[in-house]
Coordinates of C-alpha atoms and ligand atoms in Angstrom, one line a residue:
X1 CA 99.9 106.9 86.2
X2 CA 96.3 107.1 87.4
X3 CA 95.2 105.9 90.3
X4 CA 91.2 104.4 90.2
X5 CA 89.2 105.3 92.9
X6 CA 85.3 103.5 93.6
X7 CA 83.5 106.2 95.1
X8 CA 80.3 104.6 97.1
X9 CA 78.5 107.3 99.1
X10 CA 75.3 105.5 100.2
X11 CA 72.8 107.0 102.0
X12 CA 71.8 109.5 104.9
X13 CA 75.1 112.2 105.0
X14 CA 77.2 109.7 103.2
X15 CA 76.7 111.6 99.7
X16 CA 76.7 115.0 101.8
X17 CA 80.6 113.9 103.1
X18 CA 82.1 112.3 100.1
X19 CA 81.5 115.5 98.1
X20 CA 83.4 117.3 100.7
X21 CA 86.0 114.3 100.4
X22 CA 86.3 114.4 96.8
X23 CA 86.7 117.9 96.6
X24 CA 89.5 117.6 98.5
X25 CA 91.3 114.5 96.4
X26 CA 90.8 117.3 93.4
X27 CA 92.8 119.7 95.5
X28 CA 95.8 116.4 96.3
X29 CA 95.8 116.0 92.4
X30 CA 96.7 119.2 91.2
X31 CA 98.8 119.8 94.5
X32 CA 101.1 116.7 94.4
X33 CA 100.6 115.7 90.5
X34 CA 99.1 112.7 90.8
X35 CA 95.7 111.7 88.9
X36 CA 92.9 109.9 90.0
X37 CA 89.6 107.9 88.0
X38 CA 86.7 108.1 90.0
X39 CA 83.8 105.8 89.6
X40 CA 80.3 106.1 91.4
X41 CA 78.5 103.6 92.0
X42 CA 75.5 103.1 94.6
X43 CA 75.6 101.2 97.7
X44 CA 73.6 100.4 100.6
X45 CA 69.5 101.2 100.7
X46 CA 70.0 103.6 97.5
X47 CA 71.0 100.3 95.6
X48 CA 67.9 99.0 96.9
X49 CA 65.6 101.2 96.3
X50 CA 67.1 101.7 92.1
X51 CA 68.3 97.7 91.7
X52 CA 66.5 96.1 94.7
X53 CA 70.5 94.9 95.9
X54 CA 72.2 96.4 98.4
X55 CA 75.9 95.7 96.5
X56 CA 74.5 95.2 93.0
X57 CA 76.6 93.6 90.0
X58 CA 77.5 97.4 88.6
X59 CA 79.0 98.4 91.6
X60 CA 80.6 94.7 92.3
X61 CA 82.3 95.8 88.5
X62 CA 83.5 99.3 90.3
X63 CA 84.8 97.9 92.7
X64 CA 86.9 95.0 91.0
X65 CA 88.5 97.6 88.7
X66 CA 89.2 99.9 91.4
X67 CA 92.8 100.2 93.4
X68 CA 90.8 101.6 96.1
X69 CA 87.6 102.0 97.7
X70 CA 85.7 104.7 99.2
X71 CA 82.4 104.2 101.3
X72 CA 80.8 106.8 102.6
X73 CA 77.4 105.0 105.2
X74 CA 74.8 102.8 104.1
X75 CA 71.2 102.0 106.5
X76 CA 68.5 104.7 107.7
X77 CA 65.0 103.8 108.8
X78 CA 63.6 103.1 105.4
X79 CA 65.3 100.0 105.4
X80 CA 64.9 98.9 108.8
X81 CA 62.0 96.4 108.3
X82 CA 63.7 94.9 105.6
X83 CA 64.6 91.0 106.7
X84 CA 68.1 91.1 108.8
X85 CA 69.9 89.4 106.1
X86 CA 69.0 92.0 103.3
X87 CA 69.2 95.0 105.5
X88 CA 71.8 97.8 104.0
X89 CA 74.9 97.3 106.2
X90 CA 74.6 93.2 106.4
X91 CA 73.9 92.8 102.8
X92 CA 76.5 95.3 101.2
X93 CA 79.5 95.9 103.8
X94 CA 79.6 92.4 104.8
X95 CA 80.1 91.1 101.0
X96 CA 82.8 93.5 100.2
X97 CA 84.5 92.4 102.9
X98 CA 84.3 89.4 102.0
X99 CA 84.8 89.4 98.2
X100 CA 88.3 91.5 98.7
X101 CA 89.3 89.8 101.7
X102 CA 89.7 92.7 103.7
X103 CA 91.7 91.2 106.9
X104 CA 93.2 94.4 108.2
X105 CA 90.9 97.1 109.4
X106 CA 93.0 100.1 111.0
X107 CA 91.2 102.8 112.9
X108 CA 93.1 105.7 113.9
X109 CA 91.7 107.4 117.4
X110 CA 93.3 110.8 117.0
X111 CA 92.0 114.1 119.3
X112 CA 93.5 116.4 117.7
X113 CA 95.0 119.3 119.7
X114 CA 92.1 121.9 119.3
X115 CA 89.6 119.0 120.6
X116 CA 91.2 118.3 123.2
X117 CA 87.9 119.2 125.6
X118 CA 85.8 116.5 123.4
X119 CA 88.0 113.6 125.5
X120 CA 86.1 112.2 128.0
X121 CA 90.4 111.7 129.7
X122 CA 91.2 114.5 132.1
X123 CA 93.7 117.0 131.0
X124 CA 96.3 116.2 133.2
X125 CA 96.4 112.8 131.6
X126 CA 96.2 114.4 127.9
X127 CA 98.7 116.9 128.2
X128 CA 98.5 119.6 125.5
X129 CA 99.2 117.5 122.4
X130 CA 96.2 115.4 122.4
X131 CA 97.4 111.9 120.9
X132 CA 97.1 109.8 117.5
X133 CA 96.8 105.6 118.1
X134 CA 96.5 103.4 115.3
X135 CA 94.6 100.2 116.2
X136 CA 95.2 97.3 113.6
X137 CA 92.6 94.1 114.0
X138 CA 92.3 91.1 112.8
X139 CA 88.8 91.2 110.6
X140 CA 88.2 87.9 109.2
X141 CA 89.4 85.2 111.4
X142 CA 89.8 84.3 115.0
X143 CA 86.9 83.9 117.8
X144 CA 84.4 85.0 115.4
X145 CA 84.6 82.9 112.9
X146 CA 86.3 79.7 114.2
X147 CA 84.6 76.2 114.4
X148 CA 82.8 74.7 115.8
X149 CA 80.3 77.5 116.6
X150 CA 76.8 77.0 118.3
X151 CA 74.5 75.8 121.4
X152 CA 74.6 72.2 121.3
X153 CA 72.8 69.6 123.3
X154 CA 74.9 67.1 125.7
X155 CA 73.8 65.1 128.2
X156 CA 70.5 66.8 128.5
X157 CA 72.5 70.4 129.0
X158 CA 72.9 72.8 126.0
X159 CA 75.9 74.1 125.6
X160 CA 76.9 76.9 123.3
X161 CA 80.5 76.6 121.8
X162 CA 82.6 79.5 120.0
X163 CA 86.1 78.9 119.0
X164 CA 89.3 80.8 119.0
X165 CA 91.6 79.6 116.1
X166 CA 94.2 81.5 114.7
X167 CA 96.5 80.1 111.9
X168 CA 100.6 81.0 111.7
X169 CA 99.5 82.5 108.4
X170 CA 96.5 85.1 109.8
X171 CA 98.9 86.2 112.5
X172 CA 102.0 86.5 109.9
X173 CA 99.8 89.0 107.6
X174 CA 98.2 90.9 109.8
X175 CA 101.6 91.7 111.7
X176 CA 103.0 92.7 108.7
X177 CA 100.2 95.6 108.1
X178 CA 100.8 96.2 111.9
X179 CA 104.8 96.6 111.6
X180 CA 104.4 98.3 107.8
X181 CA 102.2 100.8 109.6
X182 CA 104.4 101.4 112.6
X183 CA 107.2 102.1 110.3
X184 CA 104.9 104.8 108.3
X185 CA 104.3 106.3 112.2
X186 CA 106.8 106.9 115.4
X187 CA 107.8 103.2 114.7
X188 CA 106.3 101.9 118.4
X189 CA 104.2 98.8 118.0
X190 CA 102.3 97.4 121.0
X191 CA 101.1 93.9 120.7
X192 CA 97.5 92.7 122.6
X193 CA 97.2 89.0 123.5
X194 CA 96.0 86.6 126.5
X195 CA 99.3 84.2 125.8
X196 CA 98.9 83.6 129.8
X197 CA 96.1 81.6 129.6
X198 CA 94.9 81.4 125.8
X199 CA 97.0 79.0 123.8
X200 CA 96.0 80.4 120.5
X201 CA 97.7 83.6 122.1
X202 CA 100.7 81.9 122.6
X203 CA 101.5 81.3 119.5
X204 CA 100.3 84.8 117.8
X205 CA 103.0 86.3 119.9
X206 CA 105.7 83.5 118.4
X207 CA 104.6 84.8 114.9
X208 CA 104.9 88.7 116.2
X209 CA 108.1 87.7 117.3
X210 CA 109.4 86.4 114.3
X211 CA 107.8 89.0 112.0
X212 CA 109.4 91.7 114.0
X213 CA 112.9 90.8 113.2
X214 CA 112.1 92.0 109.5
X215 CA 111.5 95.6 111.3
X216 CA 114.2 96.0 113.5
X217 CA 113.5 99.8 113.8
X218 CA 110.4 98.9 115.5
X219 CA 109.9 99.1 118.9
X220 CA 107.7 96.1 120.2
X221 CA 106.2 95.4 123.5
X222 CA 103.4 92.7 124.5
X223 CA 100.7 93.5 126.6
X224 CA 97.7 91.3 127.5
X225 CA 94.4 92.8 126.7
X226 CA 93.7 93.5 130.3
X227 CA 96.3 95.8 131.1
X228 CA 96.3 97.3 127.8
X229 CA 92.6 98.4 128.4
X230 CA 93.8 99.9 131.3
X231 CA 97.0 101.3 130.0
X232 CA 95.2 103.4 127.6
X233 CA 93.2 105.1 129.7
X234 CA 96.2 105.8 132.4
X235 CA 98.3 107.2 130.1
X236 CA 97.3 107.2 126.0
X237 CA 100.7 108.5 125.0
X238 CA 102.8 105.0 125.7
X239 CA 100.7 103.7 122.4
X240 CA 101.4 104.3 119.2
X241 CA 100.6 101.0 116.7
X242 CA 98.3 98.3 118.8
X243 CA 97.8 95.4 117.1
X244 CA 95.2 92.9 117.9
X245 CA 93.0 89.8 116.9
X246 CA 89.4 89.8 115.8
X247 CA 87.5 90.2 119.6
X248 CA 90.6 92.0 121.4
X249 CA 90.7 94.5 118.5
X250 CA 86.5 95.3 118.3
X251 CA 86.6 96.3 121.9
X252 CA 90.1 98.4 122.0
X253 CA 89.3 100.2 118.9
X254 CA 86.0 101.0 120.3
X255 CA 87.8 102.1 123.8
X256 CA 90.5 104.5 121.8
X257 CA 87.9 106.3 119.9
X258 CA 85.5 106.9 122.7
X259 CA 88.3 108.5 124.3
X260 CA 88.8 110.9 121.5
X261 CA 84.9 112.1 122.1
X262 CA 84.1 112.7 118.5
X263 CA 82.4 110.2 116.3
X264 CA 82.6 112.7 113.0
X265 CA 86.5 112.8 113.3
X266 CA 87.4 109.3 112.8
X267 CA 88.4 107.1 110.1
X268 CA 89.3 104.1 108.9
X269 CA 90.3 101.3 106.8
X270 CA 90.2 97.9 105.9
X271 CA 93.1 96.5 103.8
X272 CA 92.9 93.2 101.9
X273 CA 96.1 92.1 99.8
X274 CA 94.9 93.8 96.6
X275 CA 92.5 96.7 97.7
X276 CA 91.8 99.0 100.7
X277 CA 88.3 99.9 101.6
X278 CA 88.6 103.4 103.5
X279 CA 85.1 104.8 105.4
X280 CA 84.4 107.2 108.3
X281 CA 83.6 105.1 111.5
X282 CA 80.2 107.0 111.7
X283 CA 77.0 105.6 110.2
X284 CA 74.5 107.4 108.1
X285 CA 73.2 109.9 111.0
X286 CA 69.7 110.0 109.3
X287 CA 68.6 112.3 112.0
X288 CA 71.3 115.2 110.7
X289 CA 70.6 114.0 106.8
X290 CA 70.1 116.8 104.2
X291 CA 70.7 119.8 106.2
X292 CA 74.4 120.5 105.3
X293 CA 75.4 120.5 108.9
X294 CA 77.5 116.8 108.9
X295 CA 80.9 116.7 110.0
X296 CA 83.0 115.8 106.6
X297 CA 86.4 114.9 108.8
X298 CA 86.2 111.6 108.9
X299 CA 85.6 111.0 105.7
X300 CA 88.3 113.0 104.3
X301 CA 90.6 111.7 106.7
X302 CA 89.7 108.6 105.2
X303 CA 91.1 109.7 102.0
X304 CA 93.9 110.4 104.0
X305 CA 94.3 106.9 104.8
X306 CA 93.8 106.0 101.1
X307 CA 96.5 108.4 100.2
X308 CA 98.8 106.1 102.9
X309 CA 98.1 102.6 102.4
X310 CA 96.7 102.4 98.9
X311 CA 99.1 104.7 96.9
X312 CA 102.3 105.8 99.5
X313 CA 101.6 108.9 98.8
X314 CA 102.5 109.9 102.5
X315 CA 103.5 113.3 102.0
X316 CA 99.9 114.1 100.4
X317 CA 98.5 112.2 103.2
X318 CA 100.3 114.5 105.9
X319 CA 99.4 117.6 104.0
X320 CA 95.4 116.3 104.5
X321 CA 95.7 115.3 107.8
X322 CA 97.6 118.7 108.6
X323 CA 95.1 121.0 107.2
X324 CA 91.8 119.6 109.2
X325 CA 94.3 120.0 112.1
X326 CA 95.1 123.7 110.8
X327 CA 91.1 124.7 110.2
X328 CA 90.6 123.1 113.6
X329 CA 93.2 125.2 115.2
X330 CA 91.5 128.3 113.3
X331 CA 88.5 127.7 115.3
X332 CA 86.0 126.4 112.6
X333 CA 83.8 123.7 113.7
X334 CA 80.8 121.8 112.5
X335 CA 77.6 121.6 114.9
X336 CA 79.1 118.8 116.3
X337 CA 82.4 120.1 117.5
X338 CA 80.7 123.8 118.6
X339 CA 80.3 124.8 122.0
X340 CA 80.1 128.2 121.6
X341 CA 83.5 129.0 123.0
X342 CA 85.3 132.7 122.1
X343 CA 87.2 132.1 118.9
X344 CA 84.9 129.3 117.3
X345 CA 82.8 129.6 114.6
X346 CA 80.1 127.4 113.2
X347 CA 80.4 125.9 109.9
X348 CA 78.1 124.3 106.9
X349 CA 79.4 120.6 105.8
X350 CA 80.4 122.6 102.7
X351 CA 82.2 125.3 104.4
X352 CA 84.4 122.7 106.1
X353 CA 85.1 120.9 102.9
X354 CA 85.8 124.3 101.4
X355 CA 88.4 125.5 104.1
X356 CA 90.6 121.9 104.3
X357 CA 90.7 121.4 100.3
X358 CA 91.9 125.4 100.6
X359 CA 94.7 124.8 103.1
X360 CA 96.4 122.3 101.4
Ligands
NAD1 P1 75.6 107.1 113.4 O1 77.0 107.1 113.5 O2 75.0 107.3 112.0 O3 75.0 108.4 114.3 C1 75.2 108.4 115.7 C2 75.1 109.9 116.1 O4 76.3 110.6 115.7 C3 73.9 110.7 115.5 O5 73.4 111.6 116.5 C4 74.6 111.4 114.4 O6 73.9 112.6 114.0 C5 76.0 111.7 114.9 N1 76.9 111.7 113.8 C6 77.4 110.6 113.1 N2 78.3 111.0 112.1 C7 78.3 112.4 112.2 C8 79.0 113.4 111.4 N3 79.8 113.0 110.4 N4 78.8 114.6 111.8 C9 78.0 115.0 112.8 N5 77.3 114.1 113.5 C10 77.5 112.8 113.2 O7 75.0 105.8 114.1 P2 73.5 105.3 114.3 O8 72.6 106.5 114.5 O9 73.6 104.2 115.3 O10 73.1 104.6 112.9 C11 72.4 105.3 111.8 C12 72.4 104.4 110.6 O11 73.7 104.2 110.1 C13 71.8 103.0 110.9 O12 71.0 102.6 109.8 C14 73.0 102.1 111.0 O13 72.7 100.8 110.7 C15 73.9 102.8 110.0 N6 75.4 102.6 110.3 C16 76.1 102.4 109.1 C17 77.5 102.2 109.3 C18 78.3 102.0 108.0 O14 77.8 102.3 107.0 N7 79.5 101.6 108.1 C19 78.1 102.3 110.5 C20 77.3 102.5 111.7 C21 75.9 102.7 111.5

């Protein structure tokens, strides 16, 4: 079987990272058997500047006939005058979004052993292992989207209105990822609401309830967002799968990877129910662009992720994940990661690339 892949690197070190990340996918294919179709298409201010779109029609084609989706980072400053609306990260991430219905976005907040002086946490609190958190949110519904929405006029007063809505249905699907996720982990799922004063909250943790007794192996505990926002920094260990709606989930996920320190190691994805789009959390870091020196990590722990959710190939996954943890542990480190420490050594974008498609 082969498996069809949309590869999208955009601009700034997006192209620079996906070459590292493909390199690596060559390596899973002849390692584990399995063959992948790659097709490029451009994305971002590179579509503008060859079709005048940020997601043109050609890569809209990609992109339906793909099982999976990888974007590298689209904006820099030649597109920053451009109106809002067609600027390169409204006009082409926003879309694909959209047009896949991409309601699950996971983002891992791993510090990985060797890194462990990159977390802002003391090390008394991170112990020697360093930890790996998987936070699921709700992308397309909730607070951010419900209605009515706006600064309205009464009684002489303006008044601005957002709404939190959740359907049985939202909460049901987005579980599911949650608990499916959990059970491809340690199998402990945290759940974030407000259920003590938000009545929308009350019933998303009915429909976690209920959705949990298809995973009995999973653990599940409810914490409101509060405590969990504190919980995490106490003690990052007690978390394994958090899942949360739309606002709760922007401003955990955000919390979990600052306390990982490093913005190059991160990935994610965002899952619809026919495709996953998989992309580092970092943008386009025009001010590192072209000089080989990007941290590829995140990015190929993106294909990582790919290798997970998209195609259960979990054992591939694992062997990716474990050899950026092994070149870590050997001391190589991009100019990000370097501080100059006794058994580091600095390493090219390339040289990176090279080493983790090596140790798999
Ligand atoms: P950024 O993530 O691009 O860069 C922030 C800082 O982190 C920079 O100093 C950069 O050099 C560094 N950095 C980021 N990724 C790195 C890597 N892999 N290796 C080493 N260092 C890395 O964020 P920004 O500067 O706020 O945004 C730059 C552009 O990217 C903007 O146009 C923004 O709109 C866009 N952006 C795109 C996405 C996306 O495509 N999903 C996400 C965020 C920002």
């Amino acid at each position: 079987m082969t498996l069809k892949v949309a590869v999208l690197p955009g601009d700034g070190i997006g192209p620079e990272v996906m070459e590292e990340a493909l390199k690596v996918l060559d390596r899973v294919s002849a390692k584990f058997n399995v063959e992948f179709e790659y097709r490029e298409a451009l994305i971002g201010g590179s579509a503008i500047d060859a079709k005048g779109n940020a997601f043109p029609d050609e890569t809209k084609e990609v992109c339906d006939w793909a099982d999976a989706i990888l974007f590298g980072a689209v904006g820099g400053p030649k597109w920053e005058s451009l109106p809002p609306e067609k600027q390169p990260e409204r006009a082409a991430l926003l879309p694909i979004r959209k047009r896949y219905e991409l309601f699950a976005n996971l983002r891992p907040a791993i510090v990985f052993p060797a890194l462990i002086e990159s977390s802002p946490l003391k090390s008394e609190v991170l112990g020697d292992k360093g930890f790996d958190i998987l936070v699921v949110r709700e992308l397309t519904g909730g607070i951010y989207f419900g209605q009515p929405k706006g600064i309205f006029e009464e009684n002489g007063q303006k008044k601005g209105v957002d709404t939190l809505v959740y359907y049985d249905w939202e909460i049901r699907r987005i579980a599911k990822v949650a608990f499916d996720a959990a059970m491809k982990r340690d199998k402990r799922l945290a759940s974030i609401d407000k259920a003590n004063v938000l009545t929308s909250m009350v019933l998303w943790r009915q429909v976690v309830e209920e959705v949990a007794k298809d995973y009995p192996e999973v653990e599940l505990r409810h914490l409101y967002v509060d405590n969990a926002s504190m919980q995490l920094i106490r003690d990052p260990h007690q978390f394994d799968v958090i899942l949360a709606g739309n606002m709760f989930g922007d401003i955990l996920s955000d919390e979990a990877a600052m306390l990982t320190g490093s913005i190059g190691m991160l990935p994610s994805a965002s899952l619809g129910e026919s495709k996953g789009l998989y992309e580092p959390v970092h943008g386009s870091a025009p001010d590192i662009a072209g000089k080989g020196i990007a941290n590829p990590c995140a990015m190929i722990l993106s294909v990582a992720m790919m290798l997970k959710y998209s195609f259960n190939l979990k054992d591939a996954a694992e062997a990716v994940e474990s050899a950026v943890s092994q070149v870590l542990d050997e001391g190589l480190r991009t100019a990000d990661l370097y501080r100059g420490k006794k058994g580091e050594r600095k390493v090219t974008t390339k040289e990176m690339g090279d080493a983790i498609a090596e140790r798999i």
